Coordinates of C-alpha atoms and ligand atoms in Angstrom, one line a residue:
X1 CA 0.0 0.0 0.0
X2 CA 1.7 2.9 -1.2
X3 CA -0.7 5.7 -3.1
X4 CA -2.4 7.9 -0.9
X5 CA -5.5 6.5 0.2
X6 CA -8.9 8.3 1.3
X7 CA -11.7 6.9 3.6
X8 CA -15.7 7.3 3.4
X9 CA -17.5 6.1 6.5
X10 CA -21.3 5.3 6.1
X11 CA -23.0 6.1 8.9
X12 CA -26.6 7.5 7.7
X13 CA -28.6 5.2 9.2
X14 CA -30.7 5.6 12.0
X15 CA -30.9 2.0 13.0
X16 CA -34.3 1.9 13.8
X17 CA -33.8 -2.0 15.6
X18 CA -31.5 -0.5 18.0
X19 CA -35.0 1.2 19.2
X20 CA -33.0 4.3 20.1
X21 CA -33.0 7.9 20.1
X22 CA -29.5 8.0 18.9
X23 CA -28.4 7.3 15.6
X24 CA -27.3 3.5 15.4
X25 CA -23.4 4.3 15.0
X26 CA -23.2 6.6 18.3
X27 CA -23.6 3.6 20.8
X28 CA -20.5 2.2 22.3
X29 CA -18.2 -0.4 22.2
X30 CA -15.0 -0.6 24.6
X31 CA -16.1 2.8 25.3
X32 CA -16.1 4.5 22.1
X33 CA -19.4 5.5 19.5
X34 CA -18.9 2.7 16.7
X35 CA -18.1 5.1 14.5
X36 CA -15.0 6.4 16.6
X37 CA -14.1 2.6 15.8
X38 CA -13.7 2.9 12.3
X39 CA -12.3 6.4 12.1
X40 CA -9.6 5.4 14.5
X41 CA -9.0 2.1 11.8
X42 CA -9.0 5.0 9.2
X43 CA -6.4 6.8 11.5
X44 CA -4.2 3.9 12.0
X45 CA -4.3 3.3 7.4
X46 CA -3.2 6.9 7.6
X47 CA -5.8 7.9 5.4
X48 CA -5.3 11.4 3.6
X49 CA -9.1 12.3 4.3
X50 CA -12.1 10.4 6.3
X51 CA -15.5 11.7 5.2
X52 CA -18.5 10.3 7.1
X53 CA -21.7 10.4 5.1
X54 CA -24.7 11.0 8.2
X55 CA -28.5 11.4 8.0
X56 CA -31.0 14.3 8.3
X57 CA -30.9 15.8 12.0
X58 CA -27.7 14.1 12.9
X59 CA -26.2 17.0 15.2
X60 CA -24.3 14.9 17.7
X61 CA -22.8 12.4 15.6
X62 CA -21.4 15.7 13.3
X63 CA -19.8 16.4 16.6
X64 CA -18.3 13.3 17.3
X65 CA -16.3 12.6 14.6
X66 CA -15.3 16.6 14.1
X67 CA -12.8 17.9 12.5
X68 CA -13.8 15.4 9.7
X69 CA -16.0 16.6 6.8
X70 CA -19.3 15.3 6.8
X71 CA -21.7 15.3 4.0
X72 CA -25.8 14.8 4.5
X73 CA -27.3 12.2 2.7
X74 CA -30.8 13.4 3.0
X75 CA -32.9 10.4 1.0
X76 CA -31.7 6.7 1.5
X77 CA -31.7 5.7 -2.1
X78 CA -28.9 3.1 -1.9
X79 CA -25.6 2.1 -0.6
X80 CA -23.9 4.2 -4.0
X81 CA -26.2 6.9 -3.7
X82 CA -25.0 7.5 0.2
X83 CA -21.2 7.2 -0.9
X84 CA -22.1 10.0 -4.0
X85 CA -23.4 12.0 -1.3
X86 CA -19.8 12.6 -0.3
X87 CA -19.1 13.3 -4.3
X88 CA -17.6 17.0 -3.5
X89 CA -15.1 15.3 -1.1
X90 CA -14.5 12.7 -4.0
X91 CA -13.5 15.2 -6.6
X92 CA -9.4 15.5 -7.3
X93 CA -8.5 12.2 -5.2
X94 CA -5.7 10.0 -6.1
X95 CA -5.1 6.3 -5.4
X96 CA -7.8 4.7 -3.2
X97 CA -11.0 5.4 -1.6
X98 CA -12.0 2.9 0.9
X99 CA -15.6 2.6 1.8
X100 CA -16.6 1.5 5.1
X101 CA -19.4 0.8 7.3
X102 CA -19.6 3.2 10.6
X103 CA -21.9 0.4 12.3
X104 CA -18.8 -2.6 11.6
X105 CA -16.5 -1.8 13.9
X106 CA -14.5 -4.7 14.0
X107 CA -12.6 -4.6 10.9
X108 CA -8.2 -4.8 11.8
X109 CA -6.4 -2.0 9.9
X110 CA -4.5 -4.9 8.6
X111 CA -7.0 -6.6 6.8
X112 CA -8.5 -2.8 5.1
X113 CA -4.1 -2.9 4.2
X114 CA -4.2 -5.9 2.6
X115 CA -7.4 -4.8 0.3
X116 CA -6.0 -1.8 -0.5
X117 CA -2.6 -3.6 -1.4
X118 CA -4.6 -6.3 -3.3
X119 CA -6.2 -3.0 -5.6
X120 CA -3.0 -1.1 -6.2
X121 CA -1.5 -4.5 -7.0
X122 CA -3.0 -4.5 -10.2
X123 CA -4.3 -1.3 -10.3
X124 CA -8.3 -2.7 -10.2
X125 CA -11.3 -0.8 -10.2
X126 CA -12.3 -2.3 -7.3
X127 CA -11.6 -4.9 -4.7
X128 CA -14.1 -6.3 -2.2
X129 CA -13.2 -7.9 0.9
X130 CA -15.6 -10.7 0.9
X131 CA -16.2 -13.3 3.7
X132 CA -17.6 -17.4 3.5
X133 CA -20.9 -17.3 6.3
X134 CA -22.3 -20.9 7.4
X135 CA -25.8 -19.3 6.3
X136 CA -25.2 -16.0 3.2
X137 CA -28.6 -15.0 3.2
X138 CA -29.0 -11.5 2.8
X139 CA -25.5 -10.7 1.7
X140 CA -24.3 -10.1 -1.5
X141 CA -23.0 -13.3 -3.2
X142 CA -19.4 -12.3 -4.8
X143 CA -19.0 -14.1 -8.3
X144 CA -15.8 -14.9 -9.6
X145 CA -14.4 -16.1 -12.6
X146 CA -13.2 -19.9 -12.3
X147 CA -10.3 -20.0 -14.5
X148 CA -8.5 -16.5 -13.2
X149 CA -10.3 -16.1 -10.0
X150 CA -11.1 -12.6 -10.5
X151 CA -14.3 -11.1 -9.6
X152 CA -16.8 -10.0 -12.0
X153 CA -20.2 -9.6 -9.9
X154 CA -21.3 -8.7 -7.1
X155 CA -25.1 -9.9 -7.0
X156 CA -27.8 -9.0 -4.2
X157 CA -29.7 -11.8 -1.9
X158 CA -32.8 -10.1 -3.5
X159 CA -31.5 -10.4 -7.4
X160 CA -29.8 -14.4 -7.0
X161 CA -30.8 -17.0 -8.8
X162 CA -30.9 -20.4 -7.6
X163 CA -27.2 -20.9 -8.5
X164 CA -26.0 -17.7 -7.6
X165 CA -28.1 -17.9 -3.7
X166 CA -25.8 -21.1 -3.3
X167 CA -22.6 -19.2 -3.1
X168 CA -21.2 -18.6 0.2
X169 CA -18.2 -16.0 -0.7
X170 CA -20.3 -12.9 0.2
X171 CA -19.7 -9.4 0.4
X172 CA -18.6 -7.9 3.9
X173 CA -19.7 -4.2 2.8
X174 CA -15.6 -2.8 2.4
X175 CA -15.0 -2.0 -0.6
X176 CA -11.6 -0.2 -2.1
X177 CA -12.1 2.1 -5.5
X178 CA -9.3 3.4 -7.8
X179 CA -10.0 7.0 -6.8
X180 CA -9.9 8.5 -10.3
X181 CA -12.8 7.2 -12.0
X182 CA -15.0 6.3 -8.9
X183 CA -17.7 9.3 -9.6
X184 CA -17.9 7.9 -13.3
X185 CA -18.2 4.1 -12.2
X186 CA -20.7 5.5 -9.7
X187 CA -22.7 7.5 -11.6
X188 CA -23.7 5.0 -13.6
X189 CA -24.9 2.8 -11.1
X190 CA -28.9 2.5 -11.6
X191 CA -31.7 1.7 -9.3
X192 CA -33.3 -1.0 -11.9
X193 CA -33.8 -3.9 -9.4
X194 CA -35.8 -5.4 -6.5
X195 CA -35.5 -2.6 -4.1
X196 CA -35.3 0.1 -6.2
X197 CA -31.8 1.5 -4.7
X198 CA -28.4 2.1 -6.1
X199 CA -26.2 -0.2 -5.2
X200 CA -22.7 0.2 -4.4
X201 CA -22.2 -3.5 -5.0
X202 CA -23.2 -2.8 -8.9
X203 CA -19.4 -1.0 -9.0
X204 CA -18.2 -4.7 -10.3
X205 CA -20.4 -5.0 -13.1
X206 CA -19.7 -1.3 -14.5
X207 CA -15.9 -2.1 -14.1
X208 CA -16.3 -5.1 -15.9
X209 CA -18.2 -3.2 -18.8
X210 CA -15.8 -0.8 -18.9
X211 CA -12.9 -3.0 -19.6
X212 CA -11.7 -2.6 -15.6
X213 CA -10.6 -5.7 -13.3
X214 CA -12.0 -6.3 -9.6
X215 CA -11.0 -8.3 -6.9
X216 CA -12.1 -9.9 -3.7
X217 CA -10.1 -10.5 -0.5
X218 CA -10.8 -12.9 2.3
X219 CA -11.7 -11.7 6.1
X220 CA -12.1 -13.7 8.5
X221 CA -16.5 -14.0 9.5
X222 CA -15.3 -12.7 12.9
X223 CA -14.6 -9.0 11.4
X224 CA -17.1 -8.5 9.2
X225 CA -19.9 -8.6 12.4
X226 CA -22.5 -5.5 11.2
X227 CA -24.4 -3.9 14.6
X228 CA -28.1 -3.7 13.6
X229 CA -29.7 -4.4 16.9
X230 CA -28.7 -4.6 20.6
X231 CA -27.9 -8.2 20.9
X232 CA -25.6 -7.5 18.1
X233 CA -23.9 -4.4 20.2
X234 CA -23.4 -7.0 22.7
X235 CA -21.4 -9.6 20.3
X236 CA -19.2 -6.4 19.2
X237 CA -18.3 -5.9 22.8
X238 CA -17.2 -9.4 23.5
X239 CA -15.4 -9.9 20.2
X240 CA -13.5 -6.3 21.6
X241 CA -13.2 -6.9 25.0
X242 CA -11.0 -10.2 24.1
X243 CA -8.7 -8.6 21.5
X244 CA -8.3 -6.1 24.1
X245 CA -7.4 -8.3 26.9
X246 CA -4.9 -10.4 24.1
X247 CA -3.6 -7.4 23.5
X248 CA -2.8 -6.3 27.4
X249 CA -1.6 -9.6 28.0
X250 CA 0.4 -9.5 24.8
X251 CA 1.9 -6.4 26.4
X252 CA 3.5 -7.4 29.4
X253 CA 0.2 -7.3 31.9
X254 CA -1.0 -10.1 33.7
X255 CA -4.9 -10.4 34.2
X256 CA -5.8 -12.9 36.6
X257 CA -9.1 -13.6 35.1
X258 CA -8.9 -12.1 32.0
X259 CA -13.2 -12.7 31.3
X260 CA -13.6 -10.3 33.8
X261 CA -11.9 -7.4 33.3
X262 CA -13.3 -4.8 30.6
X263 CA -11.3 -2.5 29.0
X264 CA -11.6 0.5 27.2
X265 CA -10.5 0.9 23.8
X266 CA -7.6 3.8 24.8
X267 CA -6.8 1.7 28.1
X268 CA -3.1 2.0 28.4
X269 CA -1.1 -0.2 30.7
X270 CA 2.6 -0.5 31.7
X271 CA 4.7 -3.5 31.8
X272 CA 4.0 -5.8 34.7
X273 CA 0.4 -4.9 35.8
X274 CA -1.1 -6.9 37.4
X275 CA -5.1 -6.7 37.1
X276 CA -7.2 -9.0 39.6
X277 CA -10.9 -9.8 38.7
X278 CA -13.7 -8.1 37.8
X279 CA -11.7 -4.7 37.3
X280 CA -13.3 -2.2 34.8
X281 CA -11.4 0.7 33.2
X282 CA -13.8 3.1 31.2
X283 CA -12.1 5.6 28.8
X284 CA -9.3 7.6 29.6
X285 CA -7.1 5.0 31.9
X286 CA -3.3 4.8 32.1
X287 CA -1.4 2.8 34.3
X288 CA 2.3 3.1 34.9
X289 CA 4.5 0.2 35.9
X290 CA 4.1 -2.8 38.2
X291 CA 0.8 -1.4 39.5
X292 CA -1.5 -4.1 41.2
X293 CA -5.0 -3.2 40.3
X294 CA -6.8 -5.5 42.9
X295 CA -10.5 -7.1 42.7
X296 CA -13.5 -4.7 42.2
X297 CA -12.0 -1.5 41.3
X298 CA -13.1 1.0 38.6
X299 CA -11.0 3.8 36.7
X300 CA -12.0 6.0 34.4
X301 CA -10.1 9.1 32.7
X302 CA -7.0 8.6 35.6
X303 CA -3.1 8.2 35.6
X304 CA -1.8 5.7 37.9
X305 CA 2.0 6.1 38.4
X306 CA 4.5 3.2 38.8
X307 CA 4.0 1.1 41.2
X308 CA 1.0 2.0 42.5
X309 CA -1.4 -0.2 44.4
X310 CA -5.2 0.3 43.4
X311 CA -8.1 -1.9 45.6
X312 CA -10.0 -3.7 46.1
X313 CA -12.8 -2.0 45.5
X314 CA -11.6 1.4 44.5
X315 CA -13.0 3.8 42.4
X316 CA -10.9 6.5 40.5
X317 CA -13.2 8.9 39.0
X318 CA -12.0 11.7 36.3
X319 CA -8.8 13.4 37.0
X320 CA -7.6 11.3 39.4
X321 CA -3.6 11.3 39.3
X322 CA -2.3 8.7 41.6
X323 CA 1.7 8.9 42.2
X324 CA 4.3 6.8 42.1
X325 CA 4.3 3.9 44.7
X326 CA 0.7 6.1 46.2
X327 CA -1.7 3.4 47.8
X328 CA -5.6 3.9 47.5
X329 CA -7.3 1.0 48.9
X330 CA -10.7 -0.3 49.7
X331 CA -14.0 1.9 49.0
X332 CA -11.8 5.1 48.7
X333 CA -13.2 7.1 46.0
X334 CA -11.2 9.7 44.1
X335 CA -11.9 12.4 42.1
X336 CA -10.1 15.3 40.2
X337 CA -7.2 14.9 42.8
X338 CA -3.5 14.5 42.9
X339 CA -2.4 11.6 45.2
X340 CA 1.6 12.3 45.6
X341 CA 4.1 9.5 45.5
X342 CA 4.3 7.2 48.3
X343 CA 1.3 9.1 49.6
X344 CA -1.5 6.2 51.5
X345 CA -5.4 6.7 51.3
X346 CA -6.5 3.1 52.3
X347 CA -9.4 3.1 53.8
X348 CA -13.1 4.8 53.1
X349 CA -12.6 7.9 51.8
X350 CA -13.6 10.3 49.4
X351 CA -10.5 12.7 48.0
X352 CA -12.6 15.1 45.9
X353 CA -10.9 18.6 44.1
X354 CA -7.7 18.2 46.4
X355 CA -3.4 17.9 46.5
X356 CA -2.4 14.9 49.1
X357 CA 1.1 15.4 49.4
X358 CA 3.9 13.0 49.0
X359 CA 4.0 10.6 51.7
X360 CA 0.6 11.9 53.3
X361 CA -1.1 9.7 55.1
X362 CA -4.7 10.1 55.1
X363 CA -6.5 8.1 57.8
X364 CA -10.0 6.0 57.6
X365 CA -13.5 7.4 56.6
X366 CA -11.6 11.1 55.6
X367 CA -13.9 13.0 53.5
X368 CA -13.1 16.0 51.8
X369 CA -16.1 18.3 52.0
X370 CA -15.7 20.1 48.3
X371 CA -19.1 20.9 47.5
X372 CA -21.2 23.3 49.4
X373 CA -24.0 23.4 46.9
X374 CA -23.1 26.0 44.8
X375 CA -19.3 25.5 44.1
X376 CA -16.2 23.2 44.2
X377 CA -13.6 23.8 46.8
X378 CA -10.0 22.7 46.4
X379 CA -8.6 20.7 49.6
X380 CA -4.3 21.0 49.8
X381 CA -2.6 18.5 51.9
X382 CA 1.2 18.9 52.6
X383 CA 3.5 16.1 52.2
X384 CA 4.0 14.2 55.1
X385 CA 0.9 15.0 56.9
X386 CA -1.0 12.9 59.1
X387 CA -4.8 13.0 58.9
X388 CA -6.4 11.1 61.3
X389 CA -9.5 8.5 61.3
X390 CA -12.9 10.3 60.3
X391 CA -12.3 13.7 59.5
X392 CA -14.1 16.2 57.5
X393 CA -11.9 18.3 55.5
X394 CA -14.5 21.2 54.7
X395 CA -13.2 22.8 51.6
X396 CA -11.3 25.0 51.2
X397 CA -8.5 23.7 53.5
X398 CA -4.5 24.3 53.5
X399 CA -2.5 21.7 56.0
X400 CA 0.8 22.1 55.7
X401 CA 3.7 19.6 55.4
X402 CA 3.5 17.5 58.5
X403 CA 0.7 18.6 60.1
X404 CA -1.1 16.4 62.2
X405 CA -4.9 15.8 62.5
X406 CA -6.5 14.5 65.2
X407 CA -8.9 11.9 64.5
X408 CA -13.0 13.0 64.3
X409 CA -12.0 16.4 63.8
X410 CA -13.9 18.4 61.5
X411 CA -11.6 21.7 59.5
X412 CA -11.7 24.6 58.1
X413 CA -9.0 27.1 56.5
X414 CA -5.5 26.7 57.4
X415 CA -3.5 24.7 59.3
X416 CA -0.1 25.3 60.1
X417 CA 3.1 22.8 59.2
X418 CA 4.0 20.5 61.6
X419 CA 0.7 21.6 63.9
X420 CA -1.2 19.3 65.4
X421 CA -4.9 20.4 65.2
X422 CA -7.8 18.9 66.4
X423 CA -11.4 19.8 67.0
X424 CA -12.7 17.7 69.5
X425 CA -16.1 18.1 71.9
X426 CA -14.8 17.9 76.0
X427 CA -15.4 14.3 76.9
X428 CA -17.7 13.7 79.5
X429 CA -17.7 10.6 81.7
X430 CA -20.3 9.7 84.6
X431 CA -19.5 6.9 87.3
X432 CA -22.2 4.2 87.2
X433 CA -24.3 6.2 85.5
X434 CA -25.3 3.4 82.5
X435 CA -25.8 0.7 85.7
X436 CA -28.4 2.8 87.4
X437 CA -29.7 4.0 84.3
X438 CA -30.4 0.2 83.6
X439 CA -32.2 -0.2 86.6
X440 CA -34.9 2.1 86.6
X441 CA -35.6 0.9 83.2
X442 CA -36.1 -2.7 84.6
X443 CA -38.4 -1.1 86.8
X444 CA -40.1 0.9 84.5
X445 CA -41.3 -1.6 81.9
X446 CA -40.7 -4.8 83.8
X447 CA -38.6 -5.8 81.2
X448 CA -35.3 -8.3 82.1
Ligands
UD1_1 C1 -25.0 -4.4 1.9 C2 -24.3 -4.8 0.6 C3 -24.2 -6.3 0.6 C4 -23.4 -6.8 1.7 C5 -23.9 -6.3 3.0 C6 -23.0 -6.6 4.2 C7 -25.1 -3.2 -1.0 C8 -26.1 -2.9 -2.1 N1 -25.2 -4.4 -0.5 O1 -26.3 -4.9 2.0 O2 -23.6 -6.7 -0.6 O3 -23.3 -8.2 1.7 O4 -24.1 -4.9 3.0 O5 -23.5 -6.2 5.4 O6 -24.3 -2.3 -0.8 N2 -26.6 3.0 4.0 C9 -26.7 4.4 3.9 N3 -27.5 4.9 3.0 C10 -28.3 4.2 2.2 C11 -28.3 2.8 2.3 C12 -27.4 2.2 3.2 O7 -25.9 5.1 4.6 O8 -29.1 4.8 1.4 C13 -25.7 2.4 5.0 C14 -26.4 1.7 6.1 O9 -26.7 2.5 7.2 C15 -25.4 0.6 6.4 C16 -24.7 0.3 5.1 O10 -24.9 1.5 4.3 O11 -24.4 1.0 7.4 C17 -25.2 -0.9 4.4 O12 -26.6 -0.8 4.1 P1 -27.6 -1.9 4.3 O13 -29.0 -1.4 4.0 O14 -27.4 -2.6 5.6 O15 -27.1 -2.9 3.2 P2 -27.4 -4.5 3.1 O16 -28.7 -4.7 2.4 O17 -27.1 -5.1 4.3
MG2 MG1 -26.9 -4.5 6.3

């Protein structure tokens, strides 16, 4: 693959079996719309231009996959009358165009290489990256030519006959043009057949008239998996979530039980993580080295730094930076915080819109109090300090390096370096007071 090649992503559908409000292609797979998917492939191919061809009233997906051009294909005549919607964006390209499908996110930018390869190779019209189905039904069958092998039709469920419905080499949808005369070859695609629609497919056949060769590539069935409903959603998860655990473990990570754990697609991990069950990092996650990431925990949009230890049941919300060799252990919760190196938050706490300090150690059932309703407070912890059991931090608080808090105590504003500060009610103790207490309730409700 060597000429520059250019990449149209259908995504006009609404997807009406997905019985959503959003358009079909938005949902998510390993945390990313379906069409992020494919225009991350396209990324990866190093594709000169990705257009995306969208529906009427499509605001959000235009969004999504800005700064790419998108181009409105306001009637659903066909799959070559969607691509032609993108004609403006067509005009002037060179080498290849490569058409793909915004709800099959499973295609490997290897296999879209070796299709575009297979084109330039020959310079064909057209190349198809067909598949072989246990059942073909509803796919176009891809006819070839049994003396050269080349393909010369591409022929709709709706338009086989009996012959042609017994082929099983079918068309996955991705489909490679020469760039230069794919207008031309499109534009005289026409809607005479059962449906009534231009079809892309009919590319072969107006190659083949015009004295142009095409050829068809074999996927793998596993790829070629199109998302029309939500079971299907599901099957594009699993399929993901296992190349994405191969792929951690391929790495240098060790997942204990690798079923369990559920990556996103931009999870990054260091060399030797160690993940334990049922561990789930939504979008935005990277670990450093030789973190343990123990049972139950959940990350999302954090940095954890080398040799961290995460869990069990954790929870590190959005900006959560954990430093180097930092401990956050069971049911702490932290958000939008920077936990120092070496720094230990192990118990039941919730570090929200705060600093903890290198080496800080922040004692059981701490709460920072951020949020007073109206605004976010920002909580700064010195290194070295010492916060003691159940505290409430209440926002905005400075305790400098060393401080120490007593346990229970509830502050406010500043606390001085290397102070101890404490905010405690005078204890009160009354001799023999809970015995006779006791008593007169015996006597009272004659109860034992
Ligand atoms: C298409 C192929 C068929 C192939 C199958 C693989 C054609 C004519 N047929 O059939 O050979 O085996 O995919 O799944 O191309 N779309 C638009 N605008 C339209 C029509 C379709 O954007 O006017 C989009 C759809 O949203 C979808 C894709 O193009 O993402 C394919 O359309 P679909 O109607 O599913 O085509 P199939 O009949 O499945
Ligand atoms: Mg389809």
């Amino acid at each position: 693959m060597s000429l520059e090649l250019s990449v149209v992503v259908l995504a006009a559908g609404m997807g009406t079996r997905m019985k959503s409000a959003m358009p079909k292609v938005m949902h998510k797979v390993a945390g990313k719309p379906m069409v992020g998917h494919v225009i991350g492939t396209a990324a990866h191919l190093k594709a000169a231009t990705t257009m995306v061809v969208v529906g009427p009233d499509m605001p959000d997906l235009i969004k999504a996959v800005a700064p790419h051009p998108t181009f409105e294909q306001t009637d659903r005549l066909g799959t070559a009358h969607a691509v032609l919607a993108a004609k403006d964006g067509l005009k002037g390209l060179t080498g290849n165009v490569l058409v793909l499908y915004a709800d099959s996110p499973l295609f490997t930018a290897e296999t879209l290489a070796r299709l575009v390869a297979a084109r330039e190779e020959n310079d064909h019209a057209v190349a198809v990256l067909g598949f072989r189905p246990e059942d073909p039904t509803g796919y176009g069958r891809l006819v070839t030519d049994a003396m050269t092998g080349a393909l010369t039709a591409i022929v709709e469920d709706k338009e086989c006959d009996d012959a042609q419905r017994r082929i099983n080499f079918c068309n996955s949808g991705v489909m490679c043009f020469r760039a230069e005369d794919m207008i031309a070859t499109l534009e005289a695609i026409d809607n005479a057949n059962a449906k009534g629609e231009y079809y892309l497919t009919d590319a072969v056949e107006v190659a083949q008239k015009n004295g142009q060769s095409c050829v068809a590539v074999e996927v793998d069935e596993a790829e070629t998996l199109g998302v029309n409903s939500r079971t299907q959603l599901a099957v594009a998860e699993a399929i993901l979530q296992n190349r994405l655990r191969e792929a951690a473990m391929a790495d240098g990570a060790t997942l204990v039980d690798p079923g369990s754990v559920f990556f996103s697609a931009d999870t990054k991990l260091g060399r030797d993580v160690i993940v334990e069950p049922n561990v789930v990092f939504g979008p935005g996650v990277t670990v450093g080295d030789n973190v343990v990431i123990k049972a139950f925990s959940h990350l999302e949009s954090c940095v954890v730094g080398n040799g961290a230890d995460i869990g069990p049941y954790a929870r590190l919300r959005p900006g959560a930076e954990i430093g180097a060799g930092a401990r956050v252990g069971n049911f702490v919760e932290i958000k939008k915080a920077v936990v120092e190196d070496g720094a230990k938050v192990n118990h039941l706490s919730y570090i929200g819109d705060a600093r903890v300090g290198a080496k800080a150690n922040i004692g059981a059932g701490t709460i920072t109090c951020n949020y007073d309703g109206f605004r976010k407070q920002h909580t700064d912890i010195g290194a070295g300090a010492f916060i003691g059991s159940n505290s409430s931090l209440v926002a905005p608080v400075e305790i400098g390096d060393g401080a120490i808090v007593g346990a229970g105590s509830t502050i406010t504003g500043k606390v001085e370096a290397d102070a101890l500060t404490l905010t405690r009610a005078e204890r009160i103790e009354k001799k023999g007071w809970a015995a006779k207490f006791r008593e007169k309730m015996r006597e009272l409700t004659g109860k034992k």
